[in-house]
Amino acid sequence: MILLAIETTCDETGAAVLEGPTFPDAGPLAVPRILSSVVSSQIGLHQRFGGVVPEIASRAHVRQVVPMIDEALKQAGLGLKDVGAIAVATRPGLVGALVVGLTAAKALALALDVPLVAVDHLEGHLYACQLAHPDRQVYPCVGLVVSGGHSSLYACNGPVDCELLGGTIDDAAGEAFDKVASLLGLGYPGGPEIERAAKAGNPKAFAFPRSFLRDPRLAFSFSGLKTAVLYALRGQNEERGAVEPSPELTADLAASFQEAVVDVLVAKTLQALDRTGLARLGVGGGVAANGRFREKLGAAMAKKGIETFIPPLALCTDNAAMAGVALLKLAAGQTADLDVDVTAGLVRPAQRA
Ligand code: KG4
Ligand code: ZN
C-alpha cells in the first residue's frame, strides 16, 4: 500500500509518501516506511510579523501544495498511479490552511478513485515517535505535544486512540517563546533565538512564575509568564535608564524564561505519567528541539524509569510523514467521505468521527 500524505495545518506545506506494512498480519508494531517527506516552510513569509498570519499561510499553501506532492512522489520514485490512499490532517489547525490540504486530498482521492483518510495532526505528531523508532514499542504512552500552536498532554492507548488529558488555557509553549523573543528584540521563530541567548544567561536571575505547577489540573498557562518577562524588562530598562536591554540582561531574561517553561512542561508531564500509570512518553512539536528541555526532561524521565521517545527534528516539527498514522485507520476501515470537513480546535474522543 502506497500512501500519499498531505500536511497544511499551519505554516508548513508538507507532502510525504509512505509504504504501509501488510495489515492485519503485520502485528501491533507494523510501522510504515517513509519513502519521502518534503516540507516547504513559510518562515520567511511570516518573519516580519513575529508570528503566523493565517491568510498569508493559506495563500502559500495554495501555491506550494501541488509542487510538494510532485516532489514527494519524485523523491519516492513513484507516480500518482502508484498511490493507493490519500491521508490528510484535517484537525486541529488554521481553518483556511487546513482547507487547502483537504481540498487537494479530496481532489486526488476522487480523481484516482482511492480512499481518503482524515487524521488528527496531534496524533500524527505523537505517531512520529513510532515512525522514528520502528523497532520499539511506543504505545501505550503519555503524549506531550509542544509546538507553536499546541501544548497538550494525552493518554494514548494506541496511535489513533489518544485521550486529551489537558492543554494550555492561553498561549502554547512555542508561541510564548516566539512572543518573548519578540519582546527581547530577537528574531522569529523565537525558540531557537531564546535558546541561543539563554546559553550566556543565568536561569535563576529572575524568579518567573510557573503556572499550575502545584495545581492538580493538567493544564498549562504561559501568558502570565510572558507578561512577567515584559515587566521585568521594563523595570530593568528603567533602572538602567535605557530603552534597550543589554546583552547580559537579554541573556538572563531568556535563560530565566526558558527555565520556567521547561520546569512547567517537565512537572506536568510527570504529573500525567503519575495520573495514568503509563511508563512511556512520546514527545512531538518544535519546542522538543530545545536543548534545555531535552536535558531536564531526560533527567526526570531517567530518574522515574520512563522510556522516552523524541523524534529527530524533521519529524518533530510539522511534516506530512506523521500522517502515516492514516494507514492504521485505513486498516480499520476508518476512511472519510468526500464531504468531510476541517476542525480548528482540539477534538476530544467523544466528538471524534
Ligand atoms: O511544531 P512546529 O514546527 O510548528 C507548529 O507550531 O506546529 O513548532 C514551531 C514552534 C515555534 O513556536 C518555535 O519557536 C518553537 O517551535 N521552537 C522552539 C525551538 N525550536 C523551535 N522552542 C524552543 N526551543 C527551540 N530550540
Ligand atoms: Zn504541529
PDB file of N, CA, C and O in Angstrom, residues 168-219:
ATOM      1  N   THR A 168      -3.048  23.895  27.097  1.00  0.00           N
ATOM      2  CA  THR A 168      -2.868  25.274  27.530  1.00  0.00           C
ATOM      3  C   THR A 168      -4.212  26.002  27.552  1.00  0.00           C
ATOM      4  O   THR A 168      -5.092  25.718  26.731  1.00  0.00           O
ATOM      5  N   ILE A 169      -4.337  26.911  28.517  1.00  0.00           N
ATOM      6  CA  ILE A 169      -5.564  27.700  28.559  1.00  0.00           C
ATOM      7  C   ILE A 169      -5.357  29.046  27.853  1.00  0.00           C
ATOM      8  O   ILE A 169      -6.278  29.818  27.712  1.00  0.00           O
ATOM      9  N   ASP A 170      -4.129  29.317  27.425  1.00  0.00           N
ATOM     10  CA  ASP A 170      -3.897  30.562  26.670  1.00  0.00           C
ATOM     11  C   ASP A 170      -2.857  30.312  25.578  1.00  0.00           C
ATOM     12  O   ASP A 170      -3.162  29.685  24.583  1.00  0.00           O
ATOM     13  N   ASP A 171      -1.629  30.770  25.778  1.00  0.00           N
ATOM     14  CA  ASP A 171      -0.612  30.591  24.732  1.00  0.00           C
ATOM     15  C   ASP A 171      -0.061  29.164  24.745  1.00  0.00           C
ATOM     16  O   ASP A 171      -0.029  28.510  25.781  1.00  0.00           O
ATOM     17  N   ALA A 172       0.392  28.726  23.588  1.00  0.00           N
ATOM     18  CA  ALA A 172       1.143  27.472  23.517  1.00  0.00           C
ATOM     19  C   ALA A 172       2.593  27.778  23.910  1.00  0.00           C
ATOM     20  O   ALA A 172       3.024  28.933  23.866  1.00  0.00           O
ATOM     21  N   ALA A 173       3.344  26.729  24.277  1.00  0.00           N
ATOM     22  CA  ALA A 173       4.728  26.938  24.726  1.00  0.00           C
ATOM     23  C   ALA A 173       5.561  27.627  23.631  1.00  0.00           C
ATOM     24  O   ALA A 173       6.285  28.596  23.894  1.00  0.00           O
ATOM     25  N   GLY A 174       5.443  27.137  22.398  1.00  0.00           N
ATOM     26  CA  GLY A 174       6.220  27.720  21.302  1.00  0.00           C
ATOM     27  C   GLY A 174       5.821  29.162  21.026  1.00  0.00           C
ATOM     28  O   GLY A 174       6.669  30.014  20.732  1.00  0.00           O
ATOM     29  N   GLU A 175       4.527  29.415  21.159  1.00  0.00           N
ATOM     30  CA  GLU A 175       4.011  30.774  20.959  1.00  0.00           C
ATOM     31  C   GLU A 175       4.626  31.708  22.007  1.00  0.00           C
ATOM     32  O   GLU A 175       4.985  32.849  21.701  1.00  0.00           O
ATOM     33  N   ALA A 176       4.759  31.220  23.248  1.00  0.00           N
ATOM     34  CA  ALA A 176       5.368  32.025  24.317  1.00  0.00           C
ATOM     35  C   ALA A 176       6.829  32.312  23.968  1.00  0.00           C
ATOM     36  O   ALA A 176       7.305  33.449  24.125  1.00  0.00           O
ATOM     37  N   PHE A 177       7.539  31.306  23.461  1.00  0.00           N
ATOM     38  CA  PHE A 177       8.934  31.528  23.034  1.00  0.00           C
ATOM     39  C   PHE A 177       8.964  32.615  21.953  1.00  0.00           C
ATOM     40  O   PHE A 177       9.805  33.507  21.981  1.00  0.00           O
ATOM     41  N   ASP A 178       8.031  32.526  20.992  1.00  0.00           N
ATOM     42  CA  ASP A 178       8.018  33.490  19.884  1.00  0.00           C
ATOM     43  C   ASP A 178       7.723  34.907  20.387  1.00  0.00           C
ATOM     44  O   ASP A 178       8.351  35.882  19.968  1.00  0.00           O
ATOM     45  N   LYS A 179       6.748  35.013  21.309  1.00  0.00           N
ATOM     46  CA  LYS A 179       6.353  36.346  21.786  1.00  0.00           C
ATOM     47  C   LYS A 179       7.436  36.957  22.676  1.00  0.00           C
ATOM     48  O   LYS A 179       7.707  38.153  22.593  1.00  0.00           O
ATOM     49  N   VAL A 180       8.054  36.138  23.526  1.00  0.00           N
ATOM     50  CA  VAL A 180       9.099  36.673  24.403  1.00  0.00           C
ATOM     51  C   VAL A 180      10.327  37.065  23.574  1.00  0.00           C
ATOM     52  O   VAL A 180      10.960  38.092  23.820  1.00  0.00           O
ATOM     53  N   ALA A 181      10.614  36.280  22.550  1.00  0.00           N
ATOM     54  CA  ALA A 181      11.737  36.639  21.666  1.00  0.00           C
ATOM     55  C   ALA A 181      11.467  38.003  21.030  1.00  0.00           C
ATOM     56  O   ALA A 181      12.366  38.843  20.931  1.00  0.00           O
ATOM     57  N   SER A 182      10.228  38.219  20.638  1.00  0.00           N
ATOM     58  CA  SER A 182       9.874  39.484  20.016  1.00  0.00           C
ATOM     59  C   SER A 182      10.037  40.632  21.029  1.00  0.00           C
ATOM     60  O   SER A 182      10.585  41.694  20.693  1.00  0.00           O
ATOM     61  N   LEU A 183       9.611  40.409  22.289  1.00  0.00           N
ATOM     62  CA  LEU A 183       9.797  41.426  23.349  1.00  0.00           C
ATOM     63  C   LEU A 183      11.265  41.786  23.521  1.00  0.00           C
ATOM     64  O   LEU A 183      11.620  42.941  23.762  1.00  0.00           O
ATOM     65  N   LEU A 184      12.102  40.759  23.419  1.00  0.00           N
ATOM     66  CA  LEU A 184      13.534  40.964  23.665  1.00  0.00           C
ATOM     67  C   LEU A 184      14.279  41.431  22.407  1.00  0.00           C
ATOM     68  O   LEU A 184      15.498  41.562  22.415  1.00  0.00           O
ATOM     69  N   GLY A 185      13.514  41.651  21.339  1.00  0.00           N
ATOM     70  CA  GLY A 185      14.136  42.126  20.096  1.00  0.00           C
ATOM     71  C   GLY A 185      14.926  41.038  19.385  1.00  0.00           C
ATOM     72  O   GLY A 185      15.813  41.316  18.584  1.00  0.00           O
ATOM     73  N   LEU A 186      14.584  39.773  19.670  1.00  0.00           N
ATOM     74  CA  LEU A 186      15.260  38.659  18.992  1.00  0.00           C
ATOM     75  C   LEU A 186      14.423  38.251  17.778  1.00  0.00           C
ATOM     76  O   LEU A 186      13.302  38.706  17.619  1.00  0.00           O
ATOM     77  N   GLY A 187      14.953  37.376  16.955  1.00  0.00           N
ATOM     78  CA  GLY A 187      14.280  37.028  15.690  1.00  0.00           C
ATOM     79  C   GLY A 187      13.161  36.009  15.831  1.00  0.00           C
ATOM     80  O   GLY A 187      12.820  35.571  16.941  1.00  0.00           O
ATOM     81  N   TYR A 188      12.584  35.648  14.677  1.00  0.00           N
ATOM     82  CA  TYR A 188      11.492  34.680  14.597  1.00  0.00           C
ATOM     83  C   TYR A 188      11.936  33.511  13.729  1.00  0.00           C
ATOM     84  O   TYR A 188      12.572  33.741  12.711  1.00  0.00           O
ATOM     85  N   PRO A 189      11.597  32.273  14.042  1.00  0.00           N
ATOM     86  CA  PRO A 189      10.897  31.843  15.246  1.00  0.00           C
ATOM     87  C   PRO A 189      11.747  32.005  16.510  1.00  0.00           C
ATOM     88  O   PRO A 189      12.967  31.876  16.470  1.00  0.00           O
ATOM     89  N   GLY A 190      11.039  32.285  17.600  1.00  0.00           N
ATOM     90  CA  GLY A 190      11.722  32.710  18.822  1.00  0.00           C
ATOM     91  C   GLY A 190      12.436  31.613  19.584  1.00  0.00           C
ATOM     92  O   GLY A 190      13.406  31.898  20.298  1.00  0.00           O
ATOM     93  N   GLY A 191      11.959  30.372  19.453  1.00  0.00           N
ATOM     94  CA  GLY A 191      12.534  29.281  20.247  1.00  0.00           C
ATOM     95  C   GLY A 191      14.046  29.173  20.112  1.00  0.00           C
ATOM     96  O   GLY A 191      14.776  29.277  21.117  1.00  0.00           O
ATOM     97  N   PRO A 192      14.541  28.988  18.900  1.00  0.00           N
ATOM     98  CA  PRO A 192      15.992  28.858  18.730  1.00  0.00           C
ATOM     99  C   PRO A 192      16.744  30.113  19.178  1.00  0.00           C
ATOM    100  O   PRO A 192      17.853  30.027  19.717  1.00  0.00           O
ATOM    101  N   GLU A 193      16.139  31.293  18.979  1.00  0.00           N
ATOM    102  CA  GLU A 193      16.789  32.564  19.359  1.00  0.00           C
ATOM    103  C   GLU A 193      16.912  32.668  20.877  1.00  0.00           C
ATOM    104  O   GLU A 193      17.945  33.063  21.413  1.00  0.00           O
ATOM    105  N   ILE A 194      15.821  32.317  21.570  1.00  0.00           N
ATOM    106  CA  ILE A 194      15.851  32.366  23.044  1.00  0.00           C
ATOM    107  C   ILE A 194      16.883  31.356  23.554  1.00  0.00           C
ATOM    108  O   ILE A 194      17.673  31.649  24.452  1.00  0.00           O
ATOM    109  N   GLU A 195      16.863  30.168  22.961  1.00  0.00           N
ATOM    110  CA  GLU A 195      17.799  29.129  23.421  1.00  0.00           C
ATOM    111  C   GLU A 195      19.241  29.612  23.269  1.00  0.00           C
ATOM    112  O   GLU A 195      20.072  29.436  24.155  1.00  0.00           O
ATOM    113  N   ARG A 196      19.515  30.240  22.121  1.00  0.00           N
ATOM    114  CA  ARG A 196      20.873  30.747  21.867  1.00  0.00           C
ATOM    115  C   ARG A 196      21.236  31.822  22.903  1.00  0.00           C
ATOM    116  O   ARG A 196      22.297  31.761  23.526  1.00  0.00           O
ATOM    117  N   ALA A 197      20.334  32.783  23.097  1.00  0.00           N
ATOM    118  CA  ALA A 197      20.606  33.883  24.039  1.00  0.00           C
ATOM    119  C   ALA A 197      20.762  33.341  25.468  1.00  0.00           C
ATOM    120  O   ALA A 197      21.590  33.821  26.243  1.00  0.00           O
ATOM    121  N   ALA A 198      19.958  32.327  25.795  1.00  0.00           N
ATOM    122  CA  ALA A 198      19.934  31.800  27.170  1.00  0.00           C
ATOM    123  C   ALA A 198      21.253  31.151  27.565  1.00  0.00           C
ATOM    124  O   ALA A 198      21.580  31.061  28.756  1.00  0.00           O
ATOM    125  N   LYS A 199      22.014  30.712  26.571  1.00  0.00           N
ATOM    126  CA  LYS A 199      23.271  29.994  26.861  1.00  0.00           C
ATOM    127  C   LYS A 199      24.217  30.848  27.697  1.00  0.00           C
ATOM    128  O   LYS A 199      24.976  30.331  28.510  1.00  0.00           O
ATOM    129  N   ALA A 200      24.166  32.190  27.491  1.00  0.00           N
ATOM    130  CA  ALA A 200      25.067  33.078  28.219  1.00  0.00           C
ATOM    131  C   ALA A 200      24.409  33.625  29.490  1.00  0.00           C
ATOM    132  O   ALA A 200      24.996  34.443  30.190  1.00  0.00           O
ATOM    133  N   GLY A 201      23.180  33.208  29.776  1.00  0.00           N
ATOM    134  CA  GLY A 201      22.443  33.819  30.886  1.00  0.00           C
ATOM    135  C   GLY A 201      22.335  32.935  32.115  1.00  0.00           C
ATOM    136  O   GLY A 201      22.693  31.753  32.099  1.00  0.00           O
ATOM    137  N   ASN A 202      21.817  33.552  33.183  1.00  0.00           N
ATOM    138  CA  ASN A 202      21.618  32.847  34.447  1.00  0.00           C
ATOM    139  C   ASN A 202      20.122  32.481  34.571  1.00  0.00           C
ATOM    140  O   ASN A 202      19.282  33.376  34.688  1.00  0.00           O
ATOM    141  N   PRO A 203      19.794  31.192  34.590  1.00  0.00           N
ATOM    142  CA  PRO A 203      18.380  30.809  34.650  1.00  0.00           C
ATOM    143  C   PRO A 203      17.710  31.170  35.975  1.00  0.00           C
ATOM    144  O   PRO A 203      16.488  31.126  36.084  1.00  0.00           O
ATOM    145  N   LYS A 204      18.543  31.557  36.969  1.00  0.00           N
ATOM    146  CA  LYS A 204      17.965  31.926  38.274  1.00  0.00           C
ATOM    147  C   LYS A 204      17.939  33.441  38.465  1.00  0.00           C
ATOM    148  O   LYS A 204      17.594  33.924  39.550  1.00  0.00           O
ATOM    149  N   ALA A 205      18.312  34.190  37.438  1.00  0.00           N
ATOM    150  CA  ALA A 205      18.389  35.645  37.588  1.00  0.00           C
ATOM    151  C   ALA A 205      17.021  36.240  37.914  1.00  0.00           C
ATOM    152  O   ALA A 205      16.912  37.177  38.704  1.00  0.00           O
ATOM    153  N   PHE A 206      15.974  35.717  37.326  1.00  0.00           N
ATOM    154  CA  PHE A 206      14.617  36.201  37.590  1.00  0.00           C
ATOM    155  C   PHE A 206      13.742  35.018  38.000  1.00  0.00           C
ATOM    156  O   PHE A 206      13.784  33.972  37.352  1.00  0.00           O
ATOM    157  N   ALA A 207      12.972  35.214  39.074  1.00  0.00           N
ATOM    158  CA  ALA A 207      12.082  34.134  39.541  1.00  0.00           C
ATOM    159  C   ALA A 207      10.730  34.275  38.857  1.00  0.00           C
ATOM    160  O   ALA A 207       9.791  34.846  39.408  1.00  0.00           O
ATOM    161  N   PHE A 208      10.638  33.812  37.620  1.00  0.00           N
ATOM    162  CA  PHE A 208       9.397  33.941  36.860  1.00  0.00           C
ATOM    163  C   PHE A 208       8.361  32.900  37.304  1.00  0.00           C
ATOM    164  O   PHE A 208       8.726  31.823  37.787  1.00  0.00           O
ATOM    165  N   PRO A 209       7.064  33.243  37.125  1.00  0.00           N
ATOM    166  CA  PRO A 209       6.016  32.320  37.583  1.00  0.00           C
ATOM    167  C   PRO A 209       5.996  31.005  36.807  1.00  0.00           C
ATOM    168  O   PRO A 209       6.347  30.966  35.629  1.00  0.00           O
ATOM    169  N   ARG A 210       5.603  29.960  37.533  1.00  0.00           N
ATOM    170  CA  ARG A 210       5.452  28.633  36.919  1.00  0.00           C
ATOM    171  C   ARG A 210       4.003  28.209  37.157  1.00  0.00           C
ATOM    172  O   ARG A 210       3.678  27.613  38.185  1.00  0.00           O
ATOM    173  N   SER A 211       3.150  28.542  36.192  1.00  0.00           N
ATOM    174  CA  SER A 211       1.703  28.367  36.371  1.00  0.00           C
ATOM    175  C   SER A 211       1.307  26.905  36.511  1.00  0.00           C
ATOM    176  O   SER A 211       1.882  26.045  35.839  1.00  0.00           O
ATOM    177  N   PHE A 212       0.321  26.671  37.353  1.00  0.00           N
ATOM    178  CA  PHE A 212      -0.282  25.340  37.546  1.00  0.00           C
ATOM    179  C   PHE A 212       0.696  24.310  38.113  1.00  0.00           C
ATOM    180  O   PHE A 212       0.401  23.131  38.126  1.00  0.00           O
ATOM    181  N   LEU A 213       1.872  24.794  38.568  1.00  0.00           N
ATOM    182  CA  LEU A 213       2.891  23.832  38.993  1.00  0.00           C
ATOM    183  C   LEU A 213       2.376  22.921  40.113  1.00  0.00           C
ATOM    184  O   LEU A 213       2.566  21.719  40.080  1.00  0.00           O
ATOM    185  N   ARG A 214       1.745  23.536  41.090  1.00  0.00           N
ATOM    186  CA  ARG A 214       1.236  22.722  42.197  1.00  0.00           C
ATOM    187  C   ARG A 214      -0.271  22.493  42.120  1.00  0.00           C
ATOM    188  O   ARG A 214      -0.906  22.166  43.105  1.00  0.00           O
ATOM    189  N   ASP A 215      -0.809  22.663  40.931  1.00  0.00           N
ATOM    190  CA  ASP A 215      -2.253  22.513  40.726  1.00  0.00           C
ATOM    191  C   ASP A 215      -2.515  21.108  40.178  1.00  0.00           C
ATOM    192  O   ASP A 215      -1.779  20.642  39.311  1.00  0.00           O
ATOM    193  N   PRO A 216      -3.545  20.416  40.699  1.00  0.00           N
ATOM    194  CA  PRO A 216      -3.779  19.053  40.200  1.00  0.00           C
ATOM    195  C   PRO A 216      -4.252  19.011  38.743  1.00  0.00           C
ATOM    196  O   PRO A 216      -4.150  17.973  38.096  1.00  0.00           O
ATOM    197  N   ARG A 217      -4.724  20.149  38.228  1.00  0.00           N
ATOM    198  CA  ARG A 217      -5.208  20.122  36.842  1.00  0.00           C
ATOM    199  C   ARG A 217      -4.048  19.965  35.847  1.00  0.00           C
ATOM    200  O   ARG A 217      -3.000  20.593  36.017  1.00  0.00           O
ATOM    201  N   LEU A 218      -4.277  19.158  34.836  1.00  0.00           N
ATOM    202  CA  LEU A 218      -3.254  19.015  33.787  1.00  0.00           C
ATOM    203  C   LEU A 218      -3.480  20.123  32.765  1.00  0.00           C
ATOM    204  O   LEU A 218      -4.069  19.922  31.721  1.00  0.00           O
ATOM    205  N   ALA A 219      -3.031  21.307  33.144  1.00  0.00           N
ATOM    206  CA  ALA A 219      -3.222  22.472  32.273  1.00  0.00           C
ATOM    207  C   ALA A 219      -1.928  23.273  32.232  1.00  0.00           C
ATOM    208  O   ALA A 219      -1.072  23.144  33.110  1.00  0.00           O
TER     209      ALA A 219
END
